[in-house]
Short mmCIF file of N, CA and C in Angstrom, two decimals:
data_model
loop_
_atom_site.label_atom_id
_atom_site.label_comp_id
_atom_site.label_asym_id
_atom_site.label_seq_id
_atom_site.Cartn_x
_atom_site.Cartn_y
_atom_site.Cartn_z
N MET N 1 128.02 41.89 179.08
CA MET N 1 127.52 43.40 179.42
C MET N 1 127.74 43.40 181.14
N ILE N 2 127.41 42.53 181.99
CA ILE N 2 127.36 42.63 183.38
C ILE N 2 128.67 42.91 183.77
N TYR N 3 130.08 42.41 182.83
CA TYR N 3 131.20 42.43 183.25
C TYR N 3 131.77 44.02 182.89
N THR N 4 130.94 44.61 181.91
CA THR N 4 131.37 45.70 181.40
C THR N 4 130.70 46.78 182.29
N PHE N 5 129.66 46.62 182.92
CA PHE N 5 128.92 47.27 183.82
C PHE N 5 129.85 47.37 185.33
N ILE N 6 130.24 46.21 185.86
CA ILE N 6 131.15 46.36 186.76
C ILE N 6 132.31 46.71 187.02
N LEU N 7 133.35 46.60 185.71
CA LEU N 7 134.19 47.37 184.94
C LEU N 7 134.31 48.93 185.21
N GLU N 8 133.13 49.62 184.43
CA GLU N 8 133.12 51.00 184.65
C GLU N 8 132.44 51.77 186.07
N LYS N 9 131.20 50.61 186.46
CA LYS N 9 130.93 51.47 187.48
C LYS N 9 131.74 51.23 188.90
N PHE N 10 132.69 50.13 188.80
CA PHE N 10 133.54 49.92 190.06
C PHE N 10 134.71 50.20 189.76
N LEU N 11 135.44 49.06 189.07
CA LEU N 11 136.81 48.57 188.75
C LEU N 11 137.60 50.17 188.17
N LEU N 12 136.98 50.52 186.94
CA LEU N 12 137.97 52.10 186.71
C LEU N 12 137.63 53.04 187.28
N THR N 13 136.37 53.03 187.86
CA THR N 13 136.07 54.31 188.94
C THR N 13 137.04 54.41 189.91
N LEU N 14 137.34 53.01 190.63
CA LEU N 14 138.29 53.18 191.82
C LEU N 14 139.75 53.15 191.30
N SER N 15 139.93 52.82 190.25
CA SER N 15 141.25 52.94 189.29
C SER N 15 141.63 54.24 189.24
N ASP N 16 140.82 55.24 189.05
CA ASP N 16 140.57 56.59 188.54
C ASP N 16 141.31 57.20 190.03
N PHE N 17 140.45 56.81 191.18
CA PHE N 17 140.76 57.49 192.29
C PHE N 17 141.78 56.91 193.14
N VAL N 18 142.47 55.87 192.94
CA VAL N 18 143.77 55.50 193.38
C VAL N 18 144.83 56.11 192.24
N LEU N 19 144.87 55.86 191.38
CA LEU N 19 145.81 56.53 190.46
C LEU N 19 145.95 57.87 189.67
N GLY N 20 144.82 58.78 190.66
CA GLY N 20 144.84 59.88 190.38
C GLY N 20 144.51 60.41 189.01
N THR N 21 143.60 59.45 188.19
CA THR N 21 143.55 59.86 186.96
C THR N 21 142.00 60.06 186.49
N CYS N 22 141.39 60.31 185.30
CA CYS N 22 140.19 60.93 185.17
C CYS N 22 139.41 60.03 183.75
N TYR N 23 139.94 58.93 183.76
CA TYR N 23 139.60 58.21 182.36
C TYR N 23 138.08 57.74 182.32
N MET N 24 137.42 57.61 183.36
CA MET N 24 135.83 57.59 183.81
C MET N 24 135.27 59.07 182.89
N LYS N 25 135.54 60.30 183.51
CA LYS N 25 135.35 61.49 183.20
C LYS N 25 135.07 61.91 182.02
N HIS N 26 136.38 61.41 181.38
CA HIS N 26 136.56 61.64 179.99
C HIS N 26 135.84 60.87 179.02
N LEU N 27 135.49 59.56 179.55
CA LEU N 27 134.94 58.39 178.74
C LEU N 27 133.47 58.88 178.36
N ARG N 28 132.95 59.19 179.69
CA ARG N 28 131.31 59.75 179.89
C ARG N 28 131.22 60.90 178.98
N TYR N 29 132.16 61.96 178.93
CA TYR N 29 131.90 63.04 178.64
C TYR N 29 131.82 62.92 176.84
N TRP N 30 132.78 62.08 176.40
CA TRP N 30 133.28 62.01 174.87
C TRP N 30 132.09 60.96 174.23
N ARG N 31 131.59 60.07 175.15
CA ARG N 31 130.22 59.23 174.59
C ARG N 31 129.28 60.31 174.32
N LYS N 32 129.16 61.21 175.34
CA LYS N 32 127.91 62.20 175.11
C LYS N 32 128.36 63.25 173.82
N VAL N 33 129.61 63.74 173.67
CA VAL N 33 129.89 64.21 172.05
C VAL N 33 129.83 63.48 171.16
N CYS N 34 129.56 62.19 171.07
CA CYS N 34 129.53 61.47 169.92
C CYS N 34 127.76 61.64 169.13
N HIS N 35 126.89 62.20 170.33
CA HIS N 35 125.46 62.43 170.28
C HIS N 35 125.18 63.81 169.55
N LEU N 36 126.08 64.64 169.55
CA LEU N 36 126.16 66.14 169.18
C LEU N 36 125.75 66.30 167.81
N ASP N 37 125.04 67.22 167.03
CA ASP N 37 124.94 67.49 165.79
C ASP N 37 125.90 68.34 165.40
N GLU N 38 125.70 68.46 163.90
CA GLU N 38 127.09 68.60 163.22
C GLU N 38 127.30 70.59 163.57
N SER N 39 126.35 71.13 163.85
CA SER N 39 126.24 72.57 164.15
C SER N 39 126.98 72.49 165.78
N GLN N 40 126.69 71.80 166.62
CA GLN N 40 126.92 71.70 168.16
C GLN N 40 128.52 71.13 167.99
N LEU N 41 129.15 70.10 166.97
CA LEU N 41 130.10 69.43 166.96
C LEU N 41 131.27 70.94 166.50
N THR N 42 130.70 71.51 165.26
CA THR N 42 131.63 72.65 164.91
C THR N 42 131.86 73.57 165.92
N LYS N 43 130.67 74.06 166.61
CA LYS N 43 130.87 74.73 167.89
C LYS N 43 131.68 74.63 168.76
N LEU N 44 131.43 73.28 169.28
CA LEU N 44 132.35 72.75 170.24
C LEU N 44 134.07 72.63 169.73
N GLN N 45 134.23 72.23 168.15
CA GLN N 45 135.58 71.94 167.72
C GLN N 45 136.14 73.71 168.07
N SER N 46 135.56 74.87 167.68
CA SER N 46 135.92 76.23 167.36
C SER N 46 136.22 76.73 168.54
N ASP N 47 135.17 76.47 169.77
CA ASP N 47 135.23 76.89 171.43
C ASP N 47 136.83 76.01 171.72
N ASN N 48 136.55 75.04 171.68
CA ASN N 48 137.95 74.33 172.37
C ASN N 48 139.41 74.79 171.43
N LEU N 49 139.38 74.81 170.38
CA LEU N 49 140.53 75.09 169.68
C LEU N 49 140.96 76.77 169.99
N SER N 50 139.84 77.27 170.17
CA SER N 50 140.24 79.05 170.55
C SER N 50 140.74 78.93 172.17
N LYS N 51 140.33 78.23 172.78
CA LYS N 51 140.92 77.97 174.05
C LYS N 51 142.14 77.61 174.00
N MET N 52 142.43 76.56 173.45
CA MET N 52 143.86 76.11 173.23
C MET N 52 144.67 76.98 172.76
N LEU N 53 144.65 77.59 171.86
CA LEU N 53 145.49 78.48 171.27
C LEU N 53 145.90 79.40 171.62
N SER N 54 144.77 80.02 172.42
CA SER N 54 145.35 81.31 173.43
C SER N 54 145.98 80.60 174.72
N TYR N 55 145.73 79.75 175.34
CA TYR N 55 146.22 78.91 176.45
C TYR N 55 147.99 78.65 175.96
N VAL N 56 148.13 78.30 175.05
CA VAL N 56 149.35 78.49 174.52
C VAL N 56 150.29 79.38 174.54
N VAL N 57 149.57 80.60 173.59
CA VAL N 57 150.00 81.87 173.83
C VAL N 57 150.33 82.22 174.88
N GLU N 58 149.21 82.31 175.78
CA GLU N 58 149.85 83.15 177.14
C GLU N 58 150.49 82.11 177.99
N ASN N 59 150.66 80.62 177.65
CA ASN N 59 151.59 79.84 179.06
C ASN N 59 152.61 79.53 178.27
N VAL N 60 152.73 79.10 177.27
CA VAL N 60 153.94 78.20 176.55
C VAL N 60 155.07 79.30 175.92
N PRO N 61 156.48 79.19 176.62
CA PRO N 61 157.21 80.33 175.90
C PRO N 61 157.46 80.39 174.49
N TYR N 62 157.70 79.24 173.97
CA TYR N 62 157.96 79.15 172.59
C TYR N 62 157.11 79.86 172.09
N TYR N 63 155.59 80.18 172.21
CA TYR N 63 154.63 80.56 171.27
C TYR N 63 154.92 81.90 171.63
N GLN N 64 155.05 82.27 172.67
CA GLN N 64 155.41 83.83 173.12
C GLN N 64 156.15 84.75 172.11
N THR N 65 157.15 83.96 171.78
CA THR N 65 158.40 84.30 170.92
C THR N 65 157.72 84.65 169.69
N LYS N 66 156.94 84.15 169.27
CA LYS N 66 156.34 83.93 167.93
C LYS N 66 155.41 85.01 167.58
N ALA N 67 155.24 86.18 168.36
CA ALA N 67 154.68 87.18 168.15
C ALA N 67 153.10 86.74 167.63
N LEU N 68 152.63 85.90 168.23
CA LEU N 68 151.13 85.52 168.01
C LEU N 68 150.23 86.01 169.04
N ASN N 69 149.10 86.87 168.53
CA ASN N 69 148.23 87.64 169.32
C ASN N 69 147.13 87.05 169.63
N SER N 70 147.16 86.25 170.95
CA SER N 70 145.92 85.62 171.27
C SER N 70 144.40 86.41 171.20
N LYS N 71 144.24 87.52 171.03
CA LYS N 71 143.04 88.39 171.07
C LYS N 71 143.06 88.70 169.41
N ASP N 72 141.89 89.17 169.15
CA ASP N 72 141.88 89.71 167.80
C ASP N 72 141.43 88.69 166.56
N HIS N 73 141.08 87.71 166.83
CA HIS N 73 140.78 86.58 166.00
C HIS N 73 139.49 85.85 165.71
N GLU N 74 138.95 86.29 165.05
CA GLU N 74 137.21 85.96 164.61
C GLU N 74 137.69 84.52 164.15
N ASP N 75 138.30 84.39 163.35
CA ASP N 75 138.49 83.27 162.43
C ASP N 75 139.59 81.91 163.30
N VAL N 76 139.10 81.34 164.36
CA VAL N 76 139.90 80.66 164.81
C VAL N 76 140.79 79.82 164.01
N PHE N 77 139.92 79.42 162.76
CA PHE N 77 140.86 78.13 161.67
C PHE N 77 141.78 78.75 161.24
N ALA N 78 141.43 80.21 160.89
CA ALA N 78 142.63 81.42 160.04
C ALA N 78 143.62 81.54 160.81
N TYR N 79 143.15 81.56 162.26
CA TYR N 79 144.23 82.05 163.24
C TYR N 79 145.46 80.68 163.57
N LEU N 80 144.81 79.54 163.54
CA LEU N 80 145.60 78.03 163.45
C LEU N 80 147.12 78.17 162.35
N LYS N 81 146.37 79.14 161.56
CA LYS N 81 147.24 78.53 160.47
C LYS N 81 148.65 79.82 160.41
N SER N 82 148.50 80.36 161.50
CA SER N 82 149.82 81.40 161.44
C SER N 82 150.83 80.85 162.57
N PHE N 83 150.38 79.75 163.56
CA PHE N 83 150.89 79.26 164.08
C PHE N 83 151.96 77.83 163.16
N PRO N 84 153.17 78.10 163.58
CA PRO N 84 154.74 77.16 163.07
C PRO N 84 154.07 75.75 163.17
N VAL N 85 154.30 74.77 161.72
CA VAL N 85 154.34 73.49 161.96
C VAL N 85 155.61 73.19 162.63
N LEU N 86 155.43 72.17 163.67
CA LEU N 86 156.57 71.74 164.23
C LEU N 86 157.26 70.04 163.80
N SER N 87 158.32 70.14 163.85
CA SER N 87 158.84 68.75 163.33
C SER N 87 159.13 68.06 164.99
N LYS N 88 159.42 66.56 165.07
CA LYS N 88 160.09 66.35 165.89
C LYS N 88 161.33 66.73 166.46
N ARG N 89 162.22 67.09 165.37
CA ARG N 89 163.63 67.76 165.75
C ARG N 89 163.32 69.30 166.55
N ASP N 90 162.03 69.98 165.68
CA ASP N 90 161.96 71.14 166.56
C ASP N 90 161.43 71.07 167.96
N ILE N 91 160.51 69.68 168.02
CA ILE N 91 159.86 69.58 169.55
C ILE N 91 161.05 68.95 170.55
N ASN N 92 162.33 68.56 169.95
CA ASN N 92 162.99 68.04 170.84
C ASN N 92 163.95 69.46 170.83
N HIS N 93 164.21 69.85 170.10
CA HIS N 93 165.42 71.10 169.80
C HIS N 93 164.71 72.36 171.22
N HIS N 94 163.30 72.47 171.11
CA HIS N 94 162.86 73.40 171.85
C HIS N 94 161.96 72.89 173.00
N ASN N 95 162.37 71.77 173.68
CA ASN N 95 161.22 70.84 174.33
C ASN N 95 161.13 71.89 175.65
N ASN N 96 162.18 72.62 176.28
CA ASN N 96 161.68 73.23 177.87
C ASN N 96 160.96 74.47 177.45
N GLU N 97 161.05 75.08 176.07
CA GLU N 97 160.06 76.42 175.51
C GLU N 97 158.83 75.91 175.33
N LEU N 98 158.41 74.56 174.98
CA LEU N 98 157.27 73.97 174.49
C LEU N 98 156.59 73.58 176.17
N ILE N 99 157.02 73.77 177.17
CA ILE N 99 156.21 73.40 178.28
C ILE N 99 155.86 74.47 178.93
N SER N 100 154.17 74.30 179.12
CA SER N 100 153.28 75.00 179.87
C SER N 100 153.96 75.63 181.03
N ARG N 101 154.07 76.90 181.33
CA ARG N 101 154.24 77.50 182.63
C ARG N 101 153.15 77.28 183.80
N LYS N 102 152.29 76.31 183.51
CA LYS N 102 151.16 76.21 184.30
C LYS N 102 151.29 74.45 184.82
N ALA N 103 152.08 73.94 183.98
CA ALA N 103 152.19 72.32 184.30
C ALA N 103 152.66 72.04 185.51
N LYS N 104 151.93 71.10 186.23
CA LYS N 104 152.16 70.98 187.79
C LYS N 104 153.24 69.74 187.49
N SER N 105 152.58 68.84 187.36
CA SER N 105 153.38 67.30 187.00
C SER N 105 153.51 66.65 185.58
N LYS N 106 154.47 66.28 185.40
CA LYS N 106 154.61 66.06 183.97
C LYS N 106 155.09 64.56 183.78
N THR N 107 154.86 63.81 182.50
CA THR N 107 155.40 62.68 182.58
C THR N 107 155.65 62.60 181.26
N LYS N 108 157.06 61.98 181.11
CA LYS N 108 158.13 62.02 179.68
C LYS N 108 157.36 61.10 178.92
N ILE N 109 157.29 61.35 177.61
CA ILE N 109 156.93 59.93 176.68
C ILE N 109 157.74 60.15 175.86
N PHE N 110 158.07 59.19 174.90
CA PHE N 110 159.02 58.77 173.93
C PHE N 110 158.44 58.55 172.85
N THR N 111 158.55 58.65 171.65
CA THR N 111 157.97 58.05 170.45
C THR N 111 158.76 56.68 170.02
N GLY N 112 158.47 55.91 169.28
CA GLY N 112 159.16 54.70 169.06
C GLY N 112 160.84 54.95 167.87
N GLY N 113 160.55 55.98 167.49
CA GLY N 113 161.70 56.56 166.80
C GLY N 113 161.51 55.75 165.16
N SER N 114 160.53 55.26 164.84
CA SER N 114 160.15 54.56 163.69
C SER N 114 160.49 55.46 162.22
N THR N 115 160.35 57.11 162.57
CA THR N 115 160.52 58.04 161.50
C THR N 115 161.92 58.18 161.42
N GLY N 116 162.91 57.26 162.19
CA GLY N 116 164.24 57.90 162.08
C GLY N 116 164.82 58.77 163.36
N TYR N 117 164.00 59.08 164.15
CA TYR N 117 164.03 60.24 165.37
C TYR N 117 163.09 59.88 166.36
N VAL N 118 163.73 59.96 167.23
CA VAL N 118 162.60 59.48 168.58
C VAL N 118 162.62 61.06 168.96
N GLY N 119 161.15 60.99 169.13
CA GLY N 119 160.59 62.33 170.02
C GLY N 119 160.34 62.31 171.11
N VAL N 120 160.38 63.16 171.99
CA VAL N 120 160.45 63.37 173.67
C VAL N 120 159.24 64.50 173.71
N PHE N 121 158.42 64.15 174.41
CA PHE N 121 157.25 65.14 174.86
C PHE N 121 156.80 64.99 176.42
N TYR N 122 155.83 65.63 176.42
CA TYR N 122 155.25 65.56 178.18
C TYR N 122 153.86 65.89 178.01
N THR N 123 153.63 64.92 179.16
CA THR N 123 152.26 64.99 179.24
C THR N 123 151.81 64.91 180.84
N ASP N 124 150.41 65.02 180.98
CA ASP N 124 150.11 65.09 182.67
C ASP N 124 149.12 63.70 182.30
N LYS N 125 148.43 63.27 183.40
CA LYS N 125 147.61 62.16 183.73
C LYS N 125 145.97 62.56 183.38
N SER N 126 145.83 63.84 183.54
CA SER N 126 144.69 64.18 182.58
C SER N 126 144.44 63.84 181.17
N SER N 127 145.69 64.39 180.21
CA SER N 127 145.54 64.36 179.02
C SER N 127 146.09 62.75 178.91
N VAL N 128 146.47 61.73 179.54
CA VAL N 128 146.85 60.15 178.97
C VAL N 128 145.47 59.84 179.28
N SER N 129 144.72 60.33 180.23
CA SER N 129 143.09 59.73 180.36
C SER N 129 142.03 60.22 179.16
N LEU N 130 142.32 61.57 179.04
CA LEU N 130 141.78 61.53 177.75
C LEU N 130 142.05 61.15 176.43
N VAL N 131 143.37 60.58 176.22
CA VAL N 131 143.31 60.08 174.83
C VAL N 131 142.93 58.70 174.74
N ASN N 132 143.06 58.23 176.18
CA ASN N 132 142.67 56.36 176.08
C ASN N 132 141.20 56.68 176.22
N ALA N 133 140.48 57.48 176.64
CA ALA N 133 139.02 57.65 176.43
C ALA N 133 138.12 57.75 175.06
N ILE N 134 139.14 58.49 174.35
CA ILE N 134 138.85 58.96 173.27
C ILE N 134 139.09 57.73 172.18
N GLN N 135 140.51 57.01 172.47
CA GLN N 135 140.46 55.78 171.88
C GLN N 135 139.38 55.08 172.24
N THR N 136 139.04 54.71 173.31
CA THR N 136 137.81 53.65 173.87
C THR N 136 136.71 54.33 172.72
N VAL N 137 136.33 55.40 173.06
CA VAL N 137 135.33 55.48 172.03
C VAL N 137 135.30 55.10 170.57
N TRP N 138 136.40 55.51 169.90
CA TRP N 138 136.90 55.01 168.62
C TRP N 138 136.37 53.72 168.54
N TRP N 139 136.82 52.47 169.49
CA TRP N 139 136.64 51.28 169.14
C TRP N 139 135.10 51.08 169.77
N GLU N 140 134.43 51.75 170.42
CA GLU N 140 133.07 51.59 170.60
C GLU N 140 132.41 51.78 169.29
N TRP N 141 132.84 52.59 168.26
CA TRP N 141 131.89 52.80 167.21
C TRP N 141 132.53 51.48 166.18
N THR N 142 133.06 50.47 166.61
CA THR N 142 133.32 49.45 165.59
C THR N 142 132.51 48.15 166.56
N GLY N 143 131.91 48.52 167.64
CA GLY N 143 131.04 47.57 168.31
C GLY N 143 131.88 46.82 169.63
N TYR N 144 132.91 47.15 169.86
CA TYR N 144 133.75 46.98 171.12
C TYR N 144 133.02 47.54 172.19
N ARG N 145 133.42 46.93 173.28
CA ARG N 145 132.85 47.39 174.91
C ARG N 145 133.91 46.96 175.45
N LEU N 146 134.04 47.80 176.68
CA LEU N 146 135.02 47.92 177.73
C LEU N 146 134.60 46.25 178.37
N GLY N 147 136.12 45.56 178.51
CA GLY N 147 135.81 44.30 178.93
C GLY N 147 135.96 43.17 177.84
N ASP N 148 135.68 43.66 176.59
CA ASP N 148 135.64 42.68 175.29
C ASP N 148 137.04 42.11 175.45
N ARG N 149 137.56 40.99 175.26
CA ARG N 149 138.89 40.25 174.82
C ARG N 149 139.48 41.15 173.87
N LEU N 150 140.94 41.47 174.01
CA LEU N 150 141.36 42.02 172.60
C LEU N 150 143.01 41.66 173.02
N ILE N 151 143.62 41.97 171.72
CA ILE N 151 145.15 42.00 171.97
C ILE N 151 145.91 43.34 171.60
N GLN N 152 146.79 43.46 171.99
CA GLN N 152 147.68 44.65 171.91
C GLN N 152 148.79 44.50 171.88
N THR N 153 149.48 45.13 170.96
CA THR N 153 150.91 44.84 170.44
C THR N 153 152.06 46.34 170.71
N GLY N 154 153.01 46.08 171.22
CA GLY N 154 153.75 47.25 171.33
C GLY N 154 155.27 46.86 171.49
N ILE N 155 156.04 47.81 171.66
CA ILE N 155 157.51 47.46 171.75
C ILE N 155 157.91 46.68 173.40
N THR N 156 157.61 47.26 174.31
CA THR N 156 158.05 47.30 175.57
C THR N 156 157.14 46.33 176.38
N VAL N 157 157.80 44.82 176.58
CA VAL N 157 157.20 43.68 177.28
C VAL N 157 157.19 44.16 178.36
N ASN N 158 158.06 44.77 179.20
CA ASN N 158 158.00 45.07 180.66
C ASN N 158 157.02 45.88 180.66
N ARG N 159 156.09 45.83 181.35
CA ARG N 159 154.81 47.03 181.26
C ARG N 159 154.76 47.64 182.66
N GLY N 160 155.13 46.93 183.75
CA GLY N 160 154.89 47.39 184.99
C GLY N 160 153.73 46.87 185.48
N VAL N 161 153.41 47.04 187.06
CA VAL N 161 152.34 46.80 187.76
C VAL N 161 151.16 47.52 187.30
N VAL N 162 150.82 48.55 187.08
CA VAL N 162 149.76 48.91 186.73
C VAL N 162 149.37 48.68 185.26
N LYS N 163 150.06 48.48 184.40
CA LYS N 163 149.62 47.88 183.13
C LYS N 163 149.27 46.50 183.09
N PHE N 164 149.98 45.67 184.16
CA PHE N 164 149.63 44.55 184.31
C PHE N 164 148.46 44.27 184.74
N PHE N 165 148.10 45.03 185.67
CA PHE N 165 146.54 44.70 186.28
C PHE N 165 145.31 45.34 185.06
N LYS N 166 145.88 46.44 184.41
CA LYS N 166 145.17 46.83 183.45
C LYS N 166 144.62 45.68 182.34
N ASP N 167 145.66 45.06 181.88
CA ASP N 167 145.83 43.83 181.43
C ASP N 167 144.65 43.27 181.74
N ILE N 168 144.75 42.77 182.74
CA ILE N 168 143.97 41.69 183.52
C ILE N 168 142.49 41.97 183.40
N PHE N 169 142.25 43.33 183.98
CA PHE N 169 140.81 43.94 184.01
C PHE N 169 140.27 44.17 182.93
N LEU N 170 140.79 44.58 181.89
CA LEU N 170 140.20 44.93 180.57
C LEU N 170 140.50 43.96 179.70
N ARG N 171 140.79 42.51 179.91
CA ARG N 171 140.95 41.49 179.41
C ARG N 171 141.93 41.48 177.83
N VAL N 172 143.33 42.03 178.05
CA VAL N 172 143.95 42.32 176.94
C VAL N 172 144.93 41.50 177.04
N THR N 173 145.40 40.76 176.34
CA THR N 173 146.35 40.06 175.68
C THR N 173 147.72 41.17 175.04
N TYR N 174 148.80 41.14 175.55
CA TYR N 174 149.69 41.95 175.15
C TYR N 174 150.77 41.18 174.55
N VAL N 175 151.01 41.38 173.46
CA VAL N 175 151.98 40.42 172.40
C VAL N 175 153.47 41.64 171.98
N SER N 176 154.47 41.30 172.21
CA SER N 176 155.77 42.08 171.68
C SER N 176 155.39 42.33 169.75
N ALA N 177 155.38 43.52 169.73
CA ALA N 177 155.71 43.69 168.15
C ALA N 177 156.40 43.25 167.60
N PHE N 178 157.73 42.81 168.34
CA PHE N 178 158.78 42.34 167.53
C PHE N 178 158.73 40.26 167.27
N ASN N 179 158.00 40.15 168.12
CA ASN N 179 157.44 38.69 168.06
C ASN N 179 156.75 38.35 166.96
N LEU N 180 155.83 39.22 166.26
CA LEU N 180 155.08 39.36 165.14
C LEU N 180 155.42 38.90 163.89
#
């Protein structure tokens, strides 16, 4: 418990500052979201989906060619159905058209290719922080707390300096999936 406190209040906050990430900000936010009631969650979901769809129509070239009107949609869930479903092949083929004009710094992410097709995606530090924070909240639903020992599997054994320290501070034992 004390290790979790030190980890959250000092180590992870310092790491966000040094790395230019916002993991702790997202983690605090999503922990609060977990306590919303159904009507609050539905409104949050609808509002966020509306903002996201409007954003992509206004800022992502691929969606501007699809004649999707970001205005005049009363039912955001019905509006979502008008968006094309993209395969990994579509995403790779239209990769440059799927990058927001407002994107500043991007990190290239590759899928493992387990479906027979390697996907290429771009993300930013805030989005990676968001995904990691939400994943942590999901783990917390099972009783996990930051700093509890855990095993992580993956493909890349050479994880770099940042992940080396992440593994130490978060008490992660990394195991190559190929060796399982």
